Tab-separated table of N, CA, C and O in Angstrom:
chain	number	residue	atom	x	y	z
A	19	MET	N	6.665	-60.705	12.129
A	19	MET	CA	7.487	-59.695	11.929
A	19	MET	C	6.586	-58.422	11.340
A	19	MET	O	7.267	-57.422	11.701
A	20	LYS	N	5.537	-58.571	10.895
A	20	LYS	CA	4.689	-57.617	10.523
A	20	LYS	C	4.479	-56.696	11.409
A	20	LYS	O	4.098	-55.537	11.440
A	21	LYS	N	3.772	-57.394	12.566
A	21	LYS	CA	3.286	-56.740	13.877
A	21	LYS	C	4.695	-55.642	14.363
A	21	LYS	O	4.220	-54.745	15.004
A	22	ILE	N	5.773	-56.281	14.265
A	22	ILE	CA	6.934	-55.483	15.015
A	22	ILE	C	7.183	-54.205	13.997
A	22	ILE	O	7.343	-53.113	14.436
A	23	TYR	N	6.993	-54.509	12.859
A	23	TYR	CA	7.032	-53.249	11.786
A	23	TYR	C	5.927	-52.315	11.850
A	23	TYR	O	6.094	-51.156	12.002
A	24	ALA	N	4.705	-52.803	12.187
A	24	ALA	CA	3.601	-52.005	12.250
A	24	ALA	C	3.717	-51.033	13.564
A	24	ALA	O	3.627	-49.969	13.928
A	25	ASN	N	4.146	-51.584	14.859
A	25	ASN	CA	4.476	-51.054	16.102
A	25	ASN	C	5.612	-50.046	16.041
A	25	ASN	O	5.630	-48.912	16.446
A	26	LEU	N	6.827	-50.416	15.236
A	26	LEU	CA	7.861	-49.419	14.798
A	26	LEU	C	7.515	-48.118	14.226
A	26	LEU	O	7.919	-47.230	14.535
A	27	GLU	N	6.523	-48.297	13.127
A	27	GLU	CA	5.978	-47.268	12.404
A	27	GLU	C	5.031	-46.378	13.245
A	27	GLU	O	5.262	-45.220	13.283
A	28	LYS	N	4.325	-46.949	13.953
A	28	LYS	CA	3.449	-46.238	15.168
A	28	LYS	C	4.241	-45.264	16.001
A	28	LYS	O	3.995	-44.561	16.342
A	29	GLY	N	5.400	-46.084	16.387
A	29	GLY	CA	6.027	-45.280	17.250
A	29	GLY	C	7.115	-44.022	16.589
A	29	GLY	O	6.910	-43.245	17.201
A	30	ILE	N	7.317	-44.273	15.468
A	30	ILE	CA	8.047	-43.115	14.746
A	30	ILE	C	6.903	-42.014	14.627
A	30	ILE	O	7.402	-41.087	14.607
A	31	LYS	N	5.864	-42.559	14.169
A	31	LYS	CA	4.722	-41.426	13.690
A	31	LYS	C	4.346	-40.854	14.967
A	31	LYS	O	4.139	-39.520	15.084
A	32	ASN	N	4.216	-41.381	16.186
A	32	ASN	CA	4.079	-40.779	17.438
A	32	ASN	C	5.223	-39.689	17.888
A	32	ASN	O	5.032	-38.686	18.300
A	33	LEU	N	6.485	-40.308	17.479
A	33	LEU	CA	7.535	-39.197	17.875
A	33	LEU	C	7.626	-38.164	16.756
A	33	LEU	O	8.060	-36.916	17.248
A	34	SER	N	7.144	-38.426	15.844
A	34	SER	CA	7.297	-37.333	14.786
A	34	SER	C	5.994	-36.363	15.140
A	34	SER	O	6.248	-34.866	15.066
A	35	ILE	N	5.029	-36.610	15.693
A	35	ILE	CA	3.940	-35.777	15.993
A	35	ILE	C	4.523	-34.990	17.311
A	35	ILE	O	4.577	-33.711	17.392
A	36	LEU	N	5.196	-35.543	18.153
A	36	LEU	CA	5.526	-34.960	19.483
A	36	LEU	C	6.704	-34.043	19.025
A	36	LEU	O	6.747	-32.834	19.613
A	37	PHE	N	7.495	-34.370	17.985
A	37	PHE	CA	8.686	-33.301	17.462
A	37	PHE	C	7.848	-32.041	16.993
A	37	PHE	O	8.509	-30.745	17.127
A	38	ILE	N	6.893	-32.407	16.233
A	38	ILE	CA	6.196	-31.124	15.492
A	38	ILE	C	5.604	-30.152	16.500
A	38	ILE	O	5.606	-29.166	16.321
A	39	VAL	N	5.052	-30.977	17.335
A	39	VAL	CA	4.238	-29.923	18.501
A	39	VAL	C	5.197	-29.174	19.307
A	39	VAL	O	5.140	-28.053	19.451
A	40	SER	N	6.155	-29.677	19.743
A	40	SER	CA	7.432	-29.376	20.380
A	40	SER	C	7.959	-28.209	19.907
A	40	SER	O	8.396	-27.017	20.374
A	41	LEU	N	8.565	-28.410	18.559
A	41	LEU	CA	8.824	-27.213	17.698
A	41	LEU	C	7.801	-26.234	17.534
A	41	LEU	O	8.330	-24.906	17.473
A	42	THR	N	6.655	-26.484	17.231
A	42	THR	CA	5.851	-25.361	17.103
A	42	THR	C	5.603	-24.556	18.476
A	42	THR	O	5.729	-23.354	18.548
A	43	LEU	N	5.516	-25.152	19.525
A	43	LEU	CA	5.451	-24.419	20.781
A	43	LEU	C	6.813	-23.326	21.211
A	43	LEU	O	6.618	-22.521	21.679
A	44	SER	N	7.983	-24.051	20.631
A	44	SER	CA	8.942	-23.292	20.955
A	44	SER	C	9.227	-22.389	19.891
A	44	SER	O	9.500	-21.067	20.346
A	45	THR	N	8.482	-22.235	18.833
A	45	THR	CA	8.500	-21.181	17.943
A	45	THR	C	7.791	-20.067	18.291
A	45	THR	O	7.789	-19.055	17.960
A	46	PHE	N	6.342	-20.415	18.542
A	46	PHE	CA	5.557	-19.310	18.760
A	46	PHE	C	5.066	-19.161	20.282
A	46	PHE	O	3.900	-18.828	20.739
A	47	SER	N	6.230	-19.231	21.294
A	47	SER	CA	6.205	-18.936	22.619
A	47	SER	C	5.893	-17.574	22.778
A	47	SER	O	6.002	-16.565	21.977
A	48	CYS	N	4.888	-17.488	24.101
A	48	CYS	CA	4.701	-16.147	24.145
A	48	CYS	C	5.802	-15.171	24.738
A	48	CYS	O	5.803	-14.014	24.944
A	49	SER	N	6.778	-16.103	25.352
A	49	SER	CA	7.706	-15.121	26.140
A	49	SER	C	8.860	-14.900	24.899
A	49	SER	O	8.849	-15.554	23.985
A	50	SER	N	9.559	-13.587	25.188
A	50	SER	CA	10.532	-13.028	24.023
A	50	SER	C	11.702	-12.779	24.765
A	50	SER	O	11.889	-13.146	26.121
A	51	GLU	N	12.940	-12.478	24.202
A	51	GLU	CA	14.369	-12.294	24.584
A	51	GLU	C	14.139	-11.164	25.681
A	51	GLU	O	14.875	-11.103	26.613
A	52	LYS	N	13.225	-10.003	25.714
A	52	LYS	CA	13.155	-9.088	26.476
A	52	LYS	C	12.687	-9.554	28.030
A	52	LYS	O	12.957	-8.825	28.647
A	53	ASP	N	12.003	-10.490	28.071
A	53	ASP	CA	11.343	-11.107	29.335
A	53	ASP	C	12.672	-11.293	30.117
A	53	ASP	O	12.436	-11.342	31.693
A	54	TYR	N	13.618	-11.658	29.692
A	54	TYR	CA	14.903	-12.123	30.483
A	54	TYR	C	15.795	-11.142	30.520
A	54	TYR	O	16.706	-11.375	31.386
A	55	GLU	N	15.596	-9.907	30.255
A	55	GLU	CA	16.716	-9.031	30.106
A	55	GLU	C	16.827	-8.354	31.760
A	55	GLU	O	15.682	-8.263	32.217
A	56	PHE	N	18.101	-8.112	32.219
A	56	PHE	CA	18.219	-7.597	33.378
A	56	PHE	C	18.138	-5.982	33.636
A	56	PHE	O	19.374	-5.550	32.485
A	57	PHE	N	17.552	-5.380	34.212
A	57	PHE	CA	17.565	-4.113	34.499
A	57	PHE	C	18.447	-3.679	35.707
A	57	PHE	O	18.744	-4.561	36.346
A	58	SER	N	18.680	-2.198	35.541
A	58	SER	CA	19.631	-1.649	36.700
A	58	SER	C	18.804	-0.982	37.377
A	58	SER	O	17.841	-0.090	36.909
A	59	ALA	N	19.339	-0.544	38.529
A	59	ALA	CA	18.785	0.683	39.492
A	59	ALA	C	19.845	1.519	40.037
A	59	ALA	O	20.927	1.168	40.465
A	60	ILE	N	19.606	2.810	40.359
A	60	ILE	CA	20.446	3.741	41.227
A	60	ILE	C	19.610	4.202	42.010
A	60	ILE	O	18.582	4.920	41.865
A	61	ASN	N	20.058	4.128	43.240
A	61	ASN	CA	19.433	4.841	44.535
A	61	ASN	C	20.714	5.817	45.223
A	61	ASN	O	21.596	5.066	45.267
A	62	GLY	N	20.147	6.621	46.087
A	62	GLY	CA	21.132	7.327	46.908
A	62	GLY	C	20.495	8.070	47.830
A	62	GLY	O	19.316	8.244	47.997
A	63	THR	N	21.582	8.891	48.591
A	63	THR	CA	20.994	9.913	49.335
A	63	THR	C	21.887	11.038	49.369
A	63	THR	O	23.117	10.852	49.210
A	64	VAL	N	21.190	12.130	49.413
A	64	VAL	CA	21.898	13.691	49.296
A	64	VAL	C	21.978	14.152	50.872
A	64	VAL	O	20.765	14.352	51.667
A	65	THR	N	23.102	14.516	51.338
A	65	THR	CA	23.235	15.068	52.437
A	65	THR	C	23.930	16.798	52.291
A	65	THR	O	24.611	16.652	51.628
A	66	ASP	N	23.753	17.453	53.409
A	66	ASP	CA	24.687	18.378	53.675
A	66	ASP	C	26.068	18.226	54.013
A	66	ASP	O	26.275	17.495	54.915
A	67	TYR	N	26.966	18.668	53.359
A	67	TYR	CA	28.393	18.429	53.488
A	67	TYR	C	29.078	18.733	54.939
A	67	TYR	O	29.526	17.973	55.524
A	68	GLU	N	28.444	20.011	55.637
A	68	GLU	CA	29.039	20.333	57.019
A	68	GLU	C	28.281	19.652	58.215
A	68	GLU	O	29.014	18.946	58.944
A	69	THR	N	26.710	19.546	58.072
A	69	THR	CA	26.036	18.833	58.883
A	69	THR	C	26.023	17.380	59.036
A	69	THR	O	25.625	16.668	59.778
A	70	GLY	N	25.822	16.906	57.775
A	70	GLY	CA	25.601	15.371	57.311
A	70	GLY	C	23.812	15.126	57.463
A	70	GLY	O	23.649	13.933	57.315
A	71	ALA	N	23.232	16.257	57.518
A	71	ALA	CA	21.851	16.013	57.510
A	71	ALA	C	21.287	15.870	56.005
A	71	ALA	O	21.790	16.403	55.176
A	72	PRO	N	20.281	14.915	56.199
A	72	PRO	CA	19.712	14.551	54.739
A	72	PRO	C	19.049	15.922	53.975
A	72	PRO	O	18.553	16.728	54.848
A	73	LEU	N	19.143	16.054	52.733
A	73	LEU	CA	18.517	17.059	52.124
A	73	LEU	C	17.227	16.829	51.434
A	73	LEU	O	17.381	15.946	50.515
A	74	SER	N	15.894	17.410	51.750
A	74	SER	CA	14.876	16.969	50.833
A	74	SER	C	14.873	18.147	49.741
A	74	SER	O	15.422	19.086	49.610
A	75	ASN	N	13.632	17.603	48.738
A	75	ASN	CA	13.529	18.740	47.820
A	75	ASN	C	14.981	18.837	46.841
A	75	ASN	O	14.995	20.074	46.209
A	76	VAL	N	15.656	18.003	46.708
A	76	VAL	CA	16.672	17.969	45.709
A	76	VAL	C	16.326	17.528	44.676
A	76	VAL	O	15.979	16.250	44.278
A	77	SER	N	16.832	18.345	43.583
A	77	SER	CA	16.542	17.949	41.908
A	77	SER	C	17.689	16.926	41.435
A	77	SER	O	18.806	17.226	41.818
A	78	ILE	N	17.443	15.632	40.980
A	78	ILE	CA	18.461	14.726	40.590
A	78	ILE	C	17.872	14.662	39.086
A	78	ILE	O	16.856	14.055	38.875
A	79	LEU	N	19.004	14.932	38.230
A	79	LEU	CA	18.646	14.858	36.829
A	79	LEU	C	19.505	13.612	36.500
A	79	LEU	O	20.822	13.807	36.455
A	80	LEU	N	18.902	12.469	35.703
A	80	LEU	CA	19.689	11.335	35.166
A	80	LEU	C	19.961	11.502	33.555
A	80	LEU	O	19.043	12.094	32.842
A	81	SER	N	21.218	11.460	33.141
A	81	SER	CA	21.519	11.565	31.949
A	81	SER	C	22.234	10.784	31.476
A	81	SER	O	23.563	10.437	32.216
A	82	PRO	N	22.152	9.890	30.385
A	82	PRO	CA	21.203	9.926	29.290
A	82	PRO	C	19.729	9.661	30.104
A	82	PRO	O	19.908	8.889	31.094
A	83	GLY	N	18.742	9.852	29.622
A	83	GLY	CA	17.236	9.539	29.895
A	83	GLY	C	16.711	10.829	30.209
A	83	GLY	O	15.392	10.620	30.169
A	84	GLY	N	16.915	11.869	30.699
A	84	GLY	CA	16.423	13.152	31.167
A	84	GLY	C	15.212	12.893	32.076
A	84	GLY	O	14.315	13.508	32.099
A	85	ILE	N	15.418	11.900	32.991
A	85	ILE	CA	14.574	11.653	34.133
A	85	ILE	C	14.778	12.542	35.321
A	85	ILE	O	16.369	12.416	35.502
A	86	THR	N	13.863	13.290	35.655
A	86	THR	CA	14.233	13.973	37.224
A	86	THR	C	13.462	13.519	37.992
A	86	THR	O	12.374	13.396	38.138
A	87	LYS	N	14.359	13.221	39.342
A	87	LYS	CA	13.668	12.747	40.443
A	87	LYS	C	13.918	13.822	41.622
A	87	LYS	O	14.942	14.670	41.340
A	88	MET	N	13.056	13.980	42.723
A	88	MET	CA	13.282	14.985	44.100
A	88	MET	C	13.547	14.098	45.018
A	88	MET	O	12.947	12.881	45.150
A	89	THR	N	14.436	14.206	45.948
A	89	THR	CA	14.687	13.498	47.061
A	89	THR	C	13.603	13.800	48.170
A	89	THR	O	12.956	14.885	48.250
A	90	ASN	N	13.240	12.884	48.767
A	90	ASN	CA	12.123	12.711	49.871
A	90	ASN	C	12.620	13.610	51.154
A	90	ASN	O	13.912	13.886	51.373
A	91	GLU	N	11.982	13.419	52.213
A	91	GLU	CA	12.450	14.253	53.461
A	91	GLU	C	13.457	13.376	54.076
A	91	GLU	O	14.210	13.770	54.908
A	92	ASP	N	13.989	12.392	53.680
A	92	ASP	CA	15.067	11.662	54.215
A	92	ASP	C	16.287	11.847	53.354
A	92	ASP	O	17.342	11.214	53.360
A	93	GLY	N	16.145	12.568	52.255
A	93	GLY	CA	17.187	12.855	51.153
A	93	GLY	C	17.416	11.647	50.316
A	93	GLY	O	18.555	11.656	49.663
A	94	CYS	N	16.528	10.865	50.255
A	94	CYS	CA	16.663	9.503	49.431
A	94	CYS	C	15.978	9.903	48.044
A	94	CYS	O	15.341	10.171	47.995
A	95	PHE	N	16.463	9.187	47.003
A	95	PHE	CA	15.843	9.057	45.657
A	95	PHE	C	16.184	7.641	45.153
A	95	PHE	O	17.207	7.003	45.639
A	96	SER	N	15.359	7.478	43.890
A	96	SER	CA	15.801	6.148	43.196
A	96	SER	C	15.309	6.058	41.692
A	96	SER	O	14.368	6.932	41.347
A	97	PHE	N	16.357	5.730	40.907
A	97	PHE	CA	15.801	5.479	39.574
A	97	PHE	C	15.881	4.063	39.358
A	97	PHE	O	16.823	3.390	39.676
A	98	GLU	N	14.751	3.432	38.793
A	98	GLU	CA	14.567	1.939	38.360
A	98	GLU	C	14.273	1.680	37.146
A	98	GLU	O	14.146	2.469	36.147
A	99	GLU	N	14.617	0.396	36.759
A	99	GLU	CA	14.399	-0.132	35.455
A	99	GLU	C	15.223	0.477	34.512
A	99	GLU	O	14.799	0.856	33.367
A	100	LEU	N	16.557	0.854	34.772
A	100	LEU	CA	17.604	1.590	33.832
A	100	LEU	C	18.217	0.356	32.919
A	100	LEU	O	18.418	-0.764	33.497
A	101	GLU	N	18.785	0.855	31.772
A	101	GLU	CA	19.627	-0.080	31.079
A	101	GLU	C	20.888	0.224	31.634
A	101	GLU	O	21.344	1.056	32.042
A	102	PRO	N	21.672	-0.745	31.614
A	102	PRO	CA	22.814	-1.018	32.037
A	102	PRO	C	24.004	0.059	31.329
A	102	PRO	O	24.059	-0.609	30.252
A	103	GLN	N	24.337	0.695	31.678
A	103	GLN	CA	25.277	1.761	31.221
A	103	GLN	C	25.909	2.685	32.119
A	103	GLN	O	25.463	2.866	33.156
A	104	GLN	N	26.716	3.738	31.606
A	104	GLN	CA	27.098	4.619	32.319
A	104	GLN	C	26.207	6.047	32.262
A	104	GLN	O	25.465	6.557	31.279
A	105	TYR	N	26.151	6.714	33.659
A	105	TYR	CA	24.947	7.676	33.677
A	105	TYR	C	25.600	9.048	34.478
A	105	TYR	O	26.643	8.522	35.262
A	106	ASN	N	25.084	9.834	34.228
A	106	ASN	CA	25.868	11.169	34.735
A	106	ASN	C	24.628	11.719	35.923
A	106	ASN	O	23.390	11.911	35.229
A	107	LEU	N	24.669	12.038	37.026
A	107	LEU	CA	23.806	12.492	37.944
A	107	LEU	C	24.077	14.133	38.134
A	107	LEU	O	24.932	14.505	38.380
A	108	VAL	N	23.053	14.942	37.652
A	108	VAL	CA	23.104	16.342	38.284
A	108	VAL	C	22.339	16.709	39.278
A	108	VAL	O	21.137	16.517	39.335
A	109	ILE	N	22.867	17.102	40.462
A	109	ILE	CA	22.262	17.494	41.707
A	109	ILE	C	22.265	18.792	41.884
A	109	ILE	O	23.344	19.610	41.942
A	110	GLN	N	20.744	19.483	42.112
A	110	GLN	CA	20.798	20.946	42.381
A	110	GLN	C	19.930	21.169	43.479
A	110	GLN	O	18.792	20.307	43.407
A	111	LYS	N	19.896	22.023	44.179
A	111	LYS	CA	18.990	22.627	45.255
A	111	LYS	C	19.288	24.060	45.508
A	111	LYS	O	20.664	24.378	45.532
A	112	VAL	N	18.219	24.842	45.611
A	112	VAL	CA	18.387	26.161	45.939
A	112	VAL	C	19.320	26.325	47.217
A	112	VAL	O	19.051	25.621	48.395
A	113	GLY	N	20.341	27.300	47.211
A	113	GLY	CA	21.093	27.704	48.256
A	113	GLY	C	22.432	26.778	48.447
A	113	GLY	O	22.962	26.905	49.228
A	114	TYR	N	22.511	25.951	47.486
A	114	TYR	CA	23.773	24.977	47.502
A	114	TYR	C	24.310	24.997	46.130
A	114	TYR	O	23.761	25.136	45.198
A	115	GLN	N	25.604	24.468	46.018
A	115	GLN	CA	26.380	24.640	44.801
A	115	GLN	C	25.927	23.151	44.034
A	115	GLN	O	25.804	22.221	44.807
A	116	PRO	N	25.860	23.427	42.684
A	116	PRO	CA	25.389	22.140	42.098
A	116	PRO	C	26.351	21.205	42.196
A	116	PRO	O	27.662	21.300	42.419
A	117	ASN	N	26.228	19.908	42.333
A	117	ASN	CA	27.004	18.687	42.097
A	117	ASN	C	26.942	17.900	41.018
A	117	ASN	O	25.515	17.718	40.275
A	118	ARG	N	27.893	17.159	40.464
A	118	ARG	CA	27.668	16.156	39.559
A	118	ARG	C	28.057	14.769	40.154
A	118	ARG	O	29.155	14.632	41.044
A	119	LYS	N	27.810	13.679	39.633
A	119	LYS	CA	28.123	12.354	39.882
A	119	LYS	C	28.125	11.342	38.772
A	119	LYS	O	27.112	11.381	38.090
A	120	SER	N	29.104	10.649	38.487
A	120	SER	CA	29.080	9.735	37.283
A	120	SER	C	28.692	8.282	37.977
A	120	SER	O	29.719	7.917	38.949
A	121	VAL	N	27.676	7.290	37.436
A	121	VAL	CA	27.447	6.201	38.050
A	121	VAL	C	27.580	5.066	37.123
A	121	VAL	O	26.825	5.635	35.836
A	122	THR	N	27.836	4.135	37.090
A	122	THR	CA	27.895	2.964	36.064
A	122	THR	C	26.709	1.861	36.731
A	122	THR	O	26.917	1.341	37.858
A	123	ALA	N	25.787	1.726	36.076
A	123	ALA	CA	24.693	0.953	36.268
A	123	ALA	C	24.889	-0.582	35.733
A	123	ALA	O	25.334	-0.545	34.454
A	124	ILE	N	24.882	-1.613	36.605
A	124	ILE	CA	25.401	-2.775	36.311
A	124	ILE	C	23.953	-3.731	36.085
A	124	ILE	O	23.233	-3.674	36.878
A	125	SER	N	23.900	-4.509	35.151
A	125	SER	CA	22.922	-5.360	35.035
A	125	SER	C	22.479	-6.215	36.035
A	125	SER	O	23.373	-6.752	36.580
A	126	GLY	N	21.242	-6.162	36.520
A	126	GLY	CA	20.842	-6.790	37.598
A	126	GLY	C	20.958	-6.592	39.016
A	126	GLY	O	20.620	-6.995	39.876
A	127	GLU	N	21.997	-5.209	39.181
A	127	GLU	CA	22.067	-4.830	40.299
A	127	GLU	C	21.567	-3.441	40.804
A	127	GLU	O	21.254	-2.690	39.614
A	128	THR	N	21.573	-2.996	41.857
A	128	THR	CA	21.178	-1.657	42.337
A	128	THR	C	22.684	-0.913	42.947
A	128	THR	O	23.113	-1.609	43.627
A	129	VAL	N	22.728	0.202	42.502
A	129	VAL	CA	23.935	1.108	42.632
A	129	VAL	C	23.578	1.948	43.437
A	129	VAL	O	22.454	2.609	43.450
A	130	SER	N	24.195	2.095	44.815
A	130	SER	CA	24.005	3.038	45.876
A	130	SER	C	24.914	3.912	45.935
A	130	SER	O	26.029	3.728	45.840
A	131	VAL	N	24.523	5.376	45.948
A	131	VAL	CA	25.484	6.390	45.746
A	131	VAL	C	24.979	7.652	47.080
A	131	VAL	O	23.924	7.542	47.469
A	132	GLN	N	26.272	7.919	47.646
A	132	GLN	CA	25.954	9.049	48.586
A	132	GLN	C	26.606	10.395	48.068
A	132	GLN	O	27.862	10.446	47.655
A	133	ILE	N	25.893	11.184	48.041
A	133	ILE	CA	26.162	12.689	47.535
A	133	ILE	C	26.170	13.561	48.499
A	133	ILE	O	25.262	13.676	49.566
A	134	THR	N	27.188	14.549	48.685
A	134	THR	CA	27.018	15.436	49.726
A	134	THR	C	26.807	17.036	48.654
A	134	THR	O	27.404	17.141	47.548
A	135	MET	N	26.297	18.121	49.328
A	135	MET	CA	26.214	19.275	48.785
A	135	MET	C	26.806	20.452	49.705
A	135	MET	O	26.545	20.268	50.988
A	136	ASN	N	27.393	21.434	49.194
A	136	ASN	CA	27.985	22.278	49.940
A	136	ASN	C	27.164	23.599	49.777
A	136	ASN	O	26.765	23.922	48.654
A	137	LYS	N	26.861	24.577	50.827
A	137	LYS	CA	25.912	25.346	50.886
A	137	LYS	C	26.823	26.517	49.965
A	137	LYS	O	28.155	26.907	50.106
A	138	ILE	N	26.207	27.482	49.445
A	138	ILE	CA	26.775	28.686	48.835
A	138	ILE	C	27.180	29.604	49.940
A	138	ILE	O	26.161	29.965	50.511
A	139	PRO	N	28.221	30.006	50.079
A	139	PRO	CA	28.743	30.981	50.867
A	139	PRO	C	27.853	32.361	50.735
A	139	PRO	O	27.886	33.007	49.563
A	140	GLN	N	27.684	33.098	51.787
A	140	GLN	CA	26.797	34.228	51.937
A	140	GLN	C	27.622	35.520	51.876
A	140	GLN	O	28.365	35.563	53.009
């Protein structure tokens, strides 16, 4: 009977040590809640309303955030690693009427927008 109790005590001691080690590892883990946060992205294309041609060097202001991007030669732009929320895009190019677009960035998704601009009549 003493042998059974000795083995039982040894097993309980091993389980206790295992529990303490796993509790310590989970408490002092390197990962944090932010590691699992999902960001959003907004990308799009800006084109001329009449011709459909892509417009380069268009200024896109993201608000909130105050980040400005310029479209490339294909009329494309992208904002990445955004917090999921409602954003306003302010679109401007010399010779064109300014434009605005409201976009909802969704967690873990990329939202694509198509924006047209009208030339200022001369």
